[in-house]
Short mmCIF file of C-alpha atoms in Angstrom, two decimals:
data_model
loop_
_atom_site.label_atom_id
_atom_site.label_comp_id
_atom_site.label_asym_id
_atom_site.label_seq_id
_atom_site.Cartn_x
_atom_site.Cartn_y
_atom_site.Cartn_z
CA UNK G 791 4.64 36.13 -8.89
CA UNK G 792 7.74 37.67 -9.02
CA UNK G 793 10.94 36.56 -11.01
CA UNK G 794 12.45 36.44 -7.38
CA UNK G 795 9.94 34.51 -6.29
CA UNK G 796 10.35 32.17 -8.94
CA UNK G 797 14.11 31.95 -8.46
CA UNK G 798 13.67 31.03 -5.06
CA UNK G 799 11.20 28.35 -5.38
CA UNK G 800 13.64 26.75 -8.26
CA UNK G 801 16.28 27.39 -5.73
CA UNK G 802 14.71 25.46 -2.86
CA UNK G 803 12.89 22.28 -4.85
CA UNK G 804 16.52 22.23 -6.26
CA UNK G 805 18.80 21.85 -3.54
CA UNK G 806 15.91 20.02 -1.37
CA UNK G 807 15.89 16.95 -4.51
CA UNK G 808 20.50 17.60 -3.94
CA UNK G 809 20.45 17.14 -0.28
CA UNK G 810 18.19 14.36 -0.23
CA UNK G 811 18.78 12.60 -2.92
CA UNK G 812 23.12 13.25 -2.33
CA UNK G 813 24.00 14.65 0.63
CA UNK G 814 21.68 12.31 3.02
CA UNK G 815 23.58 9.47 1.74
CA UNK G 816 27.41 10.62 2.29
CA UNK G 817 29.21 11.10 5.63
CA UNK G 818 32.62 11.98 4.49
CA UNK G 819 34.59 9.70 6.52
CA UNK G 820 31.72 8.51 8.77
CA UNK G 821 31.11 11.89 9.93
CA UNK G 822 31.00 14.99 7.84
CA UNK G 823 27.28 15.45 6.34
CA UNK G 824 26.31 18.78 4.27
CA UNK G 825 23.49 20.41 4.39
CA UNK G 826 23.35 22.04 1.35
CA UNK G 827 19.66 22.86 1.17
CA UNK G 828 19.81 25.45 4.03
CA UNK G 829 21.49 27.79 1.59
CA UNK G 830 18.03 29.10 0.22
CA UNK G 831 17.33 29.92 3.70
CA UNK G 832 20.76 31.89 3.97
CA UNK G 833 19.58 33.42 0.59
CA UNK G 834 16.15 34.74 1.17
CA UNK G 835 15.85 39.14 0.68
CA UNK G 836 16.29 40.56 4.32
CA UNK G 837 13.30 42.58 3.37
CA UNK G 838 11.14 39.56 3.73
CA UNK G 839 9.58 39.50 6.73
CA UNK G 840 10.12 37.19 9.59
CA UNK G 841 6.82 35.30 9.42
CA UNK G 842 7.45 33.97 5.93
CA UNK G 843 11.04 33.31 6.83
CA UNK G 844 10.21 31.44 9.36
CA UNK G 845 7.22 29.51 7.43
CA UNK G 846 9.44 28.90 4.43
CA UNK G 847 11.96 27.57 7.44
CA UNK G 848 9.95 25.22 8.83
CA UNK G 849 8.44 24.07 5.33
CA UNK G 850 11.94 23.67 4.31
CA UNK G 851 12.68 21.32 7.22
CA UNK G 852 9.96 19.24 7.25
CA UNK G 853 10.19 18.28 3.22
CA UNK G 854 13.71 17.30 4.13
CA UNK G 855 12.40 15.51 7.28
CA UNK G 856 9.72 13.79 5.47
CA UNK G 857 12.33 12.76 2.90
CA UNK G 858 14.97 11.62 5.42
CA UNK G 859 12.51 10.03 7.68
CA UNK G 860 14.08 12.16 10.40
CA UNK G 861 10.78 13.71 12.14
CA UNK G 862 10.71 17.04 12.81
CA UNK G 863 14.60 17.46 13.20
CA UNK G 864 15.27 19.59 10.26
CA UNK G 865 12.14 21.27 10.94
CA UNK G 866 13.27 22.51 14.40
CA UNK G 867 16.95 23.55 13.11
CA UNK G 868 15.47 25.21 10.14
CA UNK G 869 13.18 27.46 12.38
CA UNK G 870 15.73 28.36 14.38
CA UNK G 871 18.04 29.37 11.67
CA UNK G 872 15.45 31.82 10.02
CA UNK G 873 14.94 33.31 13.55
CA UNK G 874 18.55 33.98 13.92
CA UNK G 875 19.11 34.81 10.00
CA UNK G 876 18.46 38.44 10.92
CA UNK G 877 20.26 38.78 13.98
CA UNK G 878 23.93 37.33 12.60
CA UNK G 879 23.45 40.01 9.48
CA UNK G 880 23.24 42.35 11.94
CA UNK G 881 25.92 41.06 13.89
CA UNK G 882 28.64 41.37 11.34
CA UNK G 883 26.80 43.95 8.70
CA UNK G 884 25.69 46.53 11.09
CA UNK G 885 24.73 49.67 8.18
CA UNK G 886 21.94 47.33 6.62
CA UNK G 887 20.55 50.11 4.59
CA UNK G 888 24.18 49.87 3.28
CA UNK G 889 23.23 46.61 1.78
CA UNK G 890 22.67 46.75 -2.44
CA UNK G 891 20.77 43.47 -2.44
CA UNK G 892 18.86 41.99 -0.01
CA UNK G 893 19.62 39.03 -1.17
CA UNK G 894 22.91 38.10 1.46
CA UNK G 895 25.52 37.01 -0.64
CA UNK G 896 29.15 36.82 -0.97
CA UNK G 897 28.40 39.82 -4.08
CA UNK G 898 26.03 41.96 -2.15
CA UNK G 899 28.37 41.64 1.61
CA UNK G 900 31.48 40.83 0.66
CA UNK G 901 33.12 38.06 1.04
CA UNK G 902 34.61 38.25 4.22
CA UNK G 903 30.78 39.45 6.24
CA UNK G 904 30.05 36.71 4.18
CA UNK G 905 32.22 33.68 4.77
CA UNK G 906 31.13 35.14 8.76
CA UNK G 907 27.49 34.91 7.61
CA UNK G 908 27.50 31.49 6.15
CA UNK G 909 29.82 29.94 8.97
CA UNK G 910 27.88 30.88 12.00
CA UNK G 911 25.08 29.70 10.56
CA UNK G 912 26.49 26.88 9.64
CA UNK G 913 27.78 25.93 13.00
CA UNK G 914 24.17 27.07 14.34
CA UNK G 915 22.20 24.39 12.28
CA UNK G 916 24.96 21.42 12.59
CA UNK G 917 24.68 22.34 16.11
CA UNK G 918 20.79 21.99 16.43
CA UNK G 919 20.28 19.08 14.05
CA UNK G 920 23.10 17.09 15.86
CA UNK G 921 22.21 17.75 19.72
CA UNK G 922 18.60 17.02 18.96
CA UNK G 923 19.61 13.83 17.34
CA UNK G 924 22.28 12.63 19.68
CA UNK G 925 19.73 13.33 22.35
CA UNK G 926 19.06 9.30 22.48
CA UNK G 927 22.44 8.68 23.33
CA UNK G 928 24.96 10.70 24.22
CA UNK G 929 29.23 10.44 23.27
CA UNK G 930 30.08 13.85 23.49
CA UNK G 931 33.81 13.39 21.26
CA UNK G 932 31.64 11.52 18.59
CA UNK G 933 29.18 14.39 18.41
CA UNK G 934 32.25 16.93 18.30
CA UNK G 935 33.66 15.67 15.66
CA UNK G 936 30.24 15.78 13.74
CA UNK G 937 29.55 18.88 15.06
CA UNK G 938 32.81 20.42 13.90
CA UNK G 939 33.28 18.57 10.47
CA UNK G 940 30.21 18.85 9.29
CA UNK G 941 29.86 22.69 10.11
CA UNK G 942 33.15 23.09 7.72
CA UNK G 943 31.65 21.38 5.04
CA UNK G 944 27.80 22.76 5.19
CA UNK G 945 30.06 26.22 4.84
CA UNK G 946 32.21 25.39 1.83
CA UNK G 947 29.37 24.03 0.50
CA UNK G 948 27.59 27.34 0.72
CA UNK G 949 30.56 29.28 -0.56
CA UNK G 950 30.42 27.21 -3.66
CA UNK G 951 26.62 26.93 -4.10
CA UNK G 952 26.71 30.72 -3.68
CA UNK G 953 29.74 31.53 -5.91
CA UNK G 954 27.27 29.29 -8.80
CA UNK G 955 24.47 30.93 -8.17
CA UNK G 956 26.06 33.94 -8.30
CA UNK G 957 27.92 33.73 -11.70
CA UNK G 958 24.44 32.98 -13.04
CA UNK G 959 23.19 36.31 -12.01
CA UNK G 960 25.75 37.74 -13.77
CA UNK G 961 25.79 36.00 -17.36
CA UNK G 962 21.87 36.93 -16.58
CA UNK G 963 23.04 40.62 -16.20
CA UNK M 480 -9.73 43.38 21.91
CA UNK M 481 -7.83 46.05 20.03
CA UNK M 482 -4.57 46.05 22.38
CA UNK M 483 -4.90 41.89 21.95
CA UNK M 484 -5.04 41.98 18.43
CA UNK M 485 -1.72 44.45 18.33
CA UNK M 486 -0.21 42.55 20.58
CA UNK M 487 -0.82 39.66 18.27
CA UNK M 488 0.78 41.33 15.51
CA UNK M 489 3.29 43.07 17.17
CA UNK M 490 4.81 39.60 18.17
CA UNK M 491 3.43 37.30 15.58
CA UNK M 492 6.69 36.37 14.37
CA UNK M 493 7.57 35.28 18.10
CA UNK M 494 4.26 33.32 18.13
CA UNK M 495 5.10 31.60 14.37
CA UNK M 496 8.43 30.65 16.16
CA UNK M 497 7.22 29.01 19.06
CA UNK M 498 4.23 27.06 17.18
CA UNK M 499 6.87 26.06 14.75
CA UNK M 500 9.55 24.98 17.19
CA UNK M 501 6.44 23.04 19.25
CA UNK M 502 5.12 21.28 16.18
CA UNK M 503 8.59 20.30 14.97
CA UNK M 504 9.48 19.28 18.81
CA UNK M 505 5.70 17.51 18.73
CA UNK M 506 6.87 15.42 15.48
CA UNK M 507 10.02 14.91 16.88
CA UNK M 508 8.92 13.63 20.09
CA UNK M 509 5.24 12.40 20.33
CA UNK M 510 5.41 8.71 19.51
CA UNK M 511 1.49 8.88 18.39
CA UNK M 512 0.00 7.12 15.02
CA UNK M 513 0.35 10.39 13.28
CA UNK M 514 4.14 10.59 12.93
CA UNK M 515 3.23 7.70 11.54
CA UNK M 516 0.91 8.84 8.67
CA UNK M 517 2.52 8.46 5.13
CA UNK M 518 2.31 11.47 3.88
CA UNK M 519 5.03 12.68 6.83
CA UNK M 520 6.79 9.58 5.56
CA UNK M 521 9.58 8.63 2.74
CA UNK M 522 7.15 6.39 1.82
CA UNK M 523 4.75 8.92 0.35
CA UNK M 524 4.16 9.30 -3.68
CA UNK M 525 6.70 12.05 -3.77
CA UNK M 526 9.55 10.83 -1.60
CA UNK M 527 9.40 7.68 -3.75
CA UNK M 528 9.31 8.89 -7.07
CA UNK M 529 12.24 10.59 -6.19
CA UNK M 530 14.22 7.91 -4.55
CA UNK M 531 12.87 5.79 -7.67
CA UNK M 532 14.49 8.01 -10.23
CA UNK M 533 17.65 8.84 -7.94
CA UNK M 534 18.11 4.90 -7.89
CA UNK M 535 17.86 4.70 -11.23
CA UNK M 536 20.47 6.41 -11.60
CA UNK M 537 22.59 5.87 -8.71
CA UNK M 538 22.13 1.98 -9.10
CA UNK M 539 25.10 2.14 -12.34
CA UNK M 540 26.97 3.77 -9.43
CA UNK M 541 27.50 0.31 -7.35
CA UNK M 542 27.23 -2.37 -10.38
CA UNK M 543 30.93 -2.86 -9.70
CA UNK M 544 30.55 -3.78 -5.88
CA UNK M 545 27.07 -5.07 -6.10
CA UNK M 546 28.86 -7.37 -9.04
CA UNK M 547 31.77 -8.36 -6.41
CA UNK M 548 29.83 -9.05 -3.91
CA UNK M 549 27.58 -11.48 -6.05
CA UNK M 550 31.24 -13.00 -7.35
CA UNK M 551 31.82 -13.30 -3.57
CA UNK M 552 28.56 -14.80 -2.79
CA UNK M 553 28.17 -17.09 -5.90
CA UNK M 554 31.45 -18.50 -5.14
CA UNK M 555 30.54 -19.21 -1.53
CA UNK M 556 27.85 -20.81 -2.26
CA UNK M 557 29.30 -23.00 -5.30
CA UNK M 558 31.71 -24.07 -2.78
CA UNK M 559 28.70 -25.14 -0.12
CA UNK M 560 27.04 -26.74 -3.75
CA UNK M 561 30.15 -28.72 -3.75
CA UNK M 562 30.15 -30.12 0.04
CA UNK M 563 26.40 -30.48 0.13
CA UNK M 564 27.26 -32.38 -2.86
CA UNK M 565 29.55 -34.83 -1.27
CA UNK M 566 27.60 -34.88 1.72
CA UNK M 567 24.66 -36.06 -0.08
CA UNK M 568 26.59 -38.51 -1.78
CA UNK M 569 28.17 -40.21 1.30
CA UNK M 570 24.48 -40.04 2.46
CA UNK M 571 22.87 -42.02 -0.31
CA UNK M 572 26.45 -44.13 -0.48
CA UNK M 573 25.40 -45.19 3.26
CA UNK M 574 21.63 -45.81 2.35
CA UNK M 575 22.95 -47.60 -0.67
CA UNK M 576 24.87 -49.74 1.32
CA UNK M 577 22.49 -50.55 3.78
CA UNK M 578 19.88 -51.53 1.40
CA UNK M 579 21.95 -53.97 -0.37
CA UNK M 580 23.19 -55.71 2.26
CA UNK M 581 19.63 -56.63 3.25
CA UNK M 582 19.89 -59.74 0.61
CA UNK M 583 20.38 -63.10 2.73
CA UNK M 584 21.76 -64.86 0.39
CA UNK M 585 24.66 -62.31 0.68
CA UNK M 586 25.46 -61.85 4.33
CA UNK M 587 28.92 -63.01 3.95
CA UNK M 588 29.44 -60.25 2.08
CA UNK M 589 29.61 -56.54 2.57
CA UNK M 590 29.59 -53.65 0.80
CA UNK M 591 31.79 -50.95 0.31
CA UNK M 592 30.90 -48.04 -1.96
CA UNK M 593 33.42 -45.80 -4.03
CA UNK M 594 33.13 -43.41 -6.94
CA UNK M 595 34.49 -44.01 -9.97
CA UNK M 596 37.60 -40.74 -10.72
CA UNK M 597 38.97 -42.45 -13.83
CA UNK M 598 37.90 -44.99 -16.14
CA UNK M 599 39.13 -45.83 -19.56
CA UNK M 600 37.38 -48.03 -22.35
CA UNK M 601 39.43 -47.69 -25.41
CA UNK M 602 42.56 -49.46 -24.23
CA UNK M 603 43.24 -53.65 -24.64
CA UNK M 604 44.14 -53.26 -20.74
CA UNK M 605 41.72 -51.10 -19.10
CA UNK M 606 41.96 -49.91 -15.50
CA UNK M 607 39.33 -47.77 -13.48
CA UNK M 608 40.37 -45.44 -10.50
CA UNK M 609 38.11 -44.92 -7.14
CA UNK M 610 37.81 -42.80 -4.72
CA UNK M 611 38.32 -45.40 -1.79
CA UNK M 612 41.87 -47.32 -0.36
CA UNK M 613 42.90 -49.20 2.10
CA UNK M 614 42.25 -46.65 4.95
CA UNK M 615 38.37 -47.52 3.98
CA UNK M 616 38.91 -51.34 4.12
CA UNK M 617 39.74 -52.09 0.44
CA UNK M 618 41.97 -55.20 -0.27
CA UNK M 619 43.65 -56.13 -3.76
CA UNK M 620 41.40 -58.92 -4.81
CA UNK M 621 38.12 -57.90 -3.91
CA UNK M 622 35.15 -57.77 -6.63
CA UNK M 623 33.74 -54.41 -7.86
CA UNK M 624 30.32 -54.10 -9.49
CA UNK M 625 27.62 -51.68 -10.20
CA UNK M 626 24.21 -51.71 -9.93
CA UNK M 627 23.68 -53.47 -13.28
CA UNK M 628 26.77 -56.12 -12.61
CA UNK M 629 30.46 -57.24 -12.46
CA UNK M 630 32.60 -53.94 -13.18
CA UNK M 631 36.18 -55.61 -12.07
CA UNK M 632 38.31 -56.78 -9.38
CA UNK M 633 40.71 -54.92 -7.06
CA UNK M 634 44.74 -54.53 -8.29
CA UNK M 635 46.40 -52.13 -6.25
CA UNK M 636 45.35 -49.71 -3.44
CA UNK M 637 46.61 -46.49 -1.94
CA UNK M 638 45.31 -45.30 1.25
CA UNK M 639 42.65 -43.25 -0.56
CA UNK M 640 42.12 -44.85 -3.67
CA UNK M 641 42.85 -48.12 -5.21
CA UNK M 642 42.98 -49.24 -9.14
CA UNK M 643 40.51 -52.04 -10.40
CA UNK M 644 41.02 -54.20 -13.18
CA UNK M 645 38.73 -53.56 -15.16
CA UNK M 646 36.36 -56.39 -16.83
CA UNK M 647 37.39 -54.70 -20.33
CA UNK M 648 41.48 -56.14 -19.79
CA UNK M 649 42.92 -59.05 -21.22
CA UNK M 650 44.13 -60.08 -18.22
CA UNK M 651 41.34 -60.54 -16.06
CA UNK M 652 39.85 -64.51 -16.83
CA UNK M 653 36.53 -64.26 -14.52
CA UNK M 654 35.16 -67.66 -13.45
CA UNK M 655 31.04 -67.81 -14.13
CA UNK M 656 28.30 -69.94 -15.29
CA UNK M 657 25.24 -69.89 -17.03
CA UNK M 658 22.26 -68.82 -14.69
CA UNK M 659 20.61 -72.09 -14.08
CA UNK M 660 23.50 -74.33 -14.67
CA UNK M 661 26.49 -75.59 -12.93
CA UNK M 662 28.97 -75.64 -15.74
CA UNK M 663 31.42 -73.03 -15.57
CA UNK M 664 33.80 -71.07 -18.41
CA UNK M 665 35.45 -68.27 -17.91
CA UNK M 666 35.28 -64.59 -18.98
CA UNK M 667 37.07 -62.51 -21.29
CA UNK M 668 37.29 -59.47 -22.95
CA UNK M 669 38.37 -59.85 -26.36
CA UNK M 670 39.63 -56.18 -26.96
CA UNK M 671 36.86 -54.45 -29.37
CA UNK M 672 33.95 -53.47 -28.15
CA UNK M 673 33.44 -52.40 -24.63
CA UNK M 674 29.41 -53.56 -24.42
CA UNK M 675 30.96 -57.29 -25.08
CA UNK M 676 32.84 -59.80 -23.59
CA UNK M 677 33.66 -64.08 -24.36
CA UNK M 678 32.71 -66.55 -22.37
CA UNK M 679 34.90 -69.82 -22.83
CA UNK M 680 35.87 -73.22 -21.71
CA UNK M 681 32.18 -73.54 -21.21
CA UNK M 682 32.04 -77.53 -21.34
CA UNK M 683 30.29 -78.93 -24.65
CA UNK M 684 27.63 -80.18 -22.82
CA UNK M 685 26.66 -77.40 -20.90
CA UNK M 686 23.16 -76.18 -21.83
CA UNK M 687 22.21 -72.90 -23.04
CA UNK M 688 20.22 -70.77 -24.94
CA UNK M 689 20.42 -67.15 -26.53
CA UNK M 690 18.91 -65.05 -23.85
CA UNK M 691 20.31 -66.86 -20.85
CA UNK M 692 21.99 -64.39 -18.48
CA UNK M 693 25.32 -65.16 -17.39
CA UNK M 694 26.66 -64.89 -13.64
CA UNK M 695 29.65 -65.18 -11.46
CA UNK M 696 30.56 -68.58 -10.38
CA UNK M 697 31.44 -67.80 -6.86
CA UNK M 698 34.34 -70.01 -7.30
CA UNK M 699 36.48 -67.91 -5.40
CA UNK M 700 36.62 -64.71 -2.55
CA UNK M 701 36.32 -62.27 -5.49
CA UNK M 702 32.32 -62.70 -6.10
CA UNK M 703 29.82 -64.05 -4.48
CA UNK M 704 27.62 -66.79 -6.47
CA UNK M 705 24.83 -65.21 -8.95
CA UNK M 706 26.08 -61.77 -9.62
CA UNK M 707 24.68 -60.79 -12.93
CA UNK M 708 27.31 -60.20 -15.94
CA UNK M 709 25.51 -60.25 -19.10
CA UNK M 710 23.47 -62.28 -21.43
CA UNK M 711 24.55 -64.21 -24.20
CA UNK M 712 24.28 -63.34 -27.31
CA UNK M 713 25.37 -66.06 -29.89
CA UNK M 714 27.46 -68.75 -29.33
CA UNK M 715 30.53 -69.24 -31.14
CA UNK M 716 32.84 -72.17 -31.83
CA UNK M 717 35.96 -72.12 -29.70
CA UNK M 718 39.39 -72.97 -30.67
CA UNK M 719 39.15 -76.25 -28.98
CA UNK M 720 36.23 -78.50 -30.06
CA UNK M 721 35.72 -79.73 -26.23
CA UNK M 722 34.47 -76.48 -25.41
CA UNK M 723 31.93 -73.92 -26.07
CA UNK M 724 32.75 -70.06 -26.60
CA UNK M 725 29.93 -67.74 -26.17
CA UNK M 726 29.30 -64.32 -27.18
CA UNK M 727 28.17 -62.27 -24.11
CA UNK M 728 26.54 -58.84 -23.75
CA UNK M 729 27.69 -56.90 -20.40
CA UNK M 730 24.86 -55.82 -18.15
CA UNK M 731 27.45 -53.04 -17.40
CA UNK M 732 27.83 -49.52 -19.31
CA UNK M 733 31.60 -49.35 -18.58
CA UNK M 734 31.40 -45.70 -20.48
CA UNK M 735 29.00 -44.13 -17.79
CA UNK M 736 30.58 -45.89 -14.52
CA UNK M 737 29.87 -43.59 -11.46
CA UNK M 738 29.17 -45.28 -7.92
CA UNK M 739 30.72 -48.59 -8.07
CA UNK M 740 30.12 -51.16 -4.66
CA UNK M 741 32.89 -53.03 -3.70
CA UNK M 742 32.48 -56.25 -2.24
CA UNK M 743 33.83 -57.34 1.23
CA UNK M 744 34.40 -60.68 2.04
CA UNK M 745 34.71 -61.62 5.46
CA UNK M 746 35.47 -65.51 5.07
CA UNK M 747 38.36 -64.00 2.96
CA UNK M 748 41.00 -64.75 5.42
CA UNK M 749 39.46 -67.58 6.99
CA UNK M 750 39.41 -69.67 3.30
CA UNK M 751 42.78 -68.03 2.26
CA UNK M 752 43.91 -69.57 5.50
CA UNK M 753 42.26 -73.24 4.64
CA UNK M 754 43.79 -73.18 1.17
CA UNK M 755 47.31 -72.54 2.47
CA UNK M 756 46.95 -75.18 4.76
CA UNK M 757 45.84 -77.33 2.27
CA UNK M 758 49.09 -76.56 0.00
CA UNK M 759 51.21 -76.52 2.90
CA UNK M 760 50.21 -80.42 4.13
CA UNK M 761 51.26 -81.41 0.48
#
């Protein structure tokens, strides 16, 4: 195994056992949740390929489901955000033999591609994980708001888990 | 074969997506057994060894609200101690009363039951305080005893409490009779020790012996006939040498008074009435 590979699994069982054990339990003011533990998926090398994005997606989801007792929701929005990983790099990064490491981050982008990055992705999987569950019953200004809070805070919590990481790699380098 | 396979590969990670998305939407939807299963569960080994050693740490987090709240709580229910209390003791004050009153020999009389809120021993002139006035039928002059005997008599009541003379005062002469006889003395305290009281004017020829108990009179509205009061003790020689004095142990424990019955008279008025009359024609 590689000392990427590593990394990554550290990354993941670490901010799976953060969201879960934290972030399931706060709604900043009855309606902002983060979802800090979709940052690994953010993170993964481009180079991967999109089957084991897309496994390590779904097996991301479902250990937070499983946790959360929330069956199959983060499961679904974590699929979808590995499938659509790829096409928002593109979106805003279009030279992606440009890219140094593979790794997206605000080091290897930039920080403005990736502030764009993190947010639409962000709004993507606040988006899924909120219609799905509001699907029971529906007050669209309710799920709005916790649409649109929560996206703000998933994203400054990936600006911050990324500018940690980050400084890591660096003292590392 | 070979164009199926390629086309296989060509759009596996299609394929990965859609079984993915359909087992997530299966879990999310099917309502079969197997969403169910533990393992899929926060109630699996992992999930809870987590949440086990997350608690243990978070639990310090709340000790301050969790201790409120169990302030909160404790008081509430100290409070509810506190009328169930009361409750319960108007409860067994009712069964009390109807219990006593079952005694024929006592059917002119009723009871009244009150707790004792201040009581003194120590004093030449002792007075107790209950819980009970005129708004629950108490009259100056009516008799107050305990379960063991004669406590005191009525001297002044408020509407929700009233003060008894207690049998430990100087000033309270009590008219009674040796259990058995028909001579009477009277009662009274002479100031030392609370678990004792004297017994005089008994006439010389009255018979007695140590042992006898001694009991009201019922020469007068205060106290029925036969309530107990003591037992004597010794007998002693009184001042004047036509009477007996005798020493007399109190049935009472004036130092742990609680419920106290008061008794009710309902000829009261009627021989009140008589006796005026009486003093009137003269």
């Amino acid at each position: 195994m590689s000392k990427t590979t590593i990394k990554f699994i550290f990354l993941a069982i670490m901010l799976i056992a953060v969201q879960v054990v934290v972030f399931n339990h706060i709604a900043l003011l009855g309606y902002a949740v983060g979802f800090i533990f979709i940052y690994t998926l953010l993170h993964l090398p481009l180079t991967l390929s999109a089957n084991w994005t897309l496994t390590i997606g779904f097996f991301m989801g479902l250990a937070v489901d499983i946790f959360a007792d929330t069956q199959g929701m983060n499961a679904i929005a974590c699929t979808i955000l590995a499938a659509l990983r790829r096409p928002v790099v593109k979106l805003y990064f279009p030279r992606e033999e440009d890219i140094t490491d593979p790794c997206p981050s605000a080091r290897s982008l930039g920080f403005p591609v990736f502030a764009k990055y993190a947010i639409t992705l962000s709004a993507i999987y606040c988006l899924v994980i909120f219609l799905v569950e509001s699907m029971s019953f529906f007050r669209p200004l309710s799920l709005m708001l916790r649409i649109a809070s929560s996206t703000l805070l998933t994203f400054l919590l990936m600006i911050a888990t990324d500018s940690l990481t980050s400084s890591h790699n660096e003292k590392r380098l | 074969m070979r164009n199926l396979i390629e086309f296989f590969l060509r759009y596996s990670s299609w394929m990965l997506f859609v079984a993915y998305m359909a087992a997530g939407c299966f879990m999310l939807f099917h309502s079969n057994p197997w969403q169910h299963h533990v393992m899929l569960t926060s109630a699996n080994a992992v999930s809870a060894v987590v949440y086990k050693g997350a608690s243990n740490l978070t639990a310090y987090f709340h000790l301050r609200d969790i201790n409120e709240d169990l302030q909160r709580r404790n008081s509430a229910l100290e409070l509810e101690v506190i009328n169930l209390k009361q409750q319960l003791e108007r409860t067994r004050e009712l069964v009390y009363a109807d219990t006593m009153t079952t005694d024929s020999a006592l059917q002119r009389y009723s009871f009244i039951l009150a707790r004792v809120i201040n009581n003194t021993t120590h004093r030449t002139h002792n007075y107790i305080t209950i819980d009970k006035g005129s708004a629950d039928g108490i009259r100056p002059e009516m008799g107050v005893m305990d379960q063991n005997g004669v406590v005191g008599i009525v001297n002044v009541t408020g509407p929700h409490s009233a003060r008894v003379i207690s049998l430990l005062n100087n000033h309270l002469r009590l008219s009674c009779k040796v259990k058995g006889h028909d001579h009477v003395g009277s009662l009274v305290w002479d100031g030392t020790d609370p678990e004792e009281a004297i017994l005089e004017e008994l006439p010389r020829h009255a018979v007695f012996e140590i042992g006898d108990t001694i009991v009201t009179s019922g020469f007068s509205t205060v106290f029925p006939e036969g309530v107990p009061i003591g037992t004597i003790v010794k007998g002693l020689r009184d001042h004047d040498e036509n009477f007996f004095a005798l020493r007399v142990r109190l049935f009472t424990d004036f130092t742990t008074l609680g419920t106290v019955r008061i008794i009710s008279d309902s000829m009261t008025d009627e021989i009140r009435e008589v006796e005026r009359d009486i003093i009137d024609k003269k």
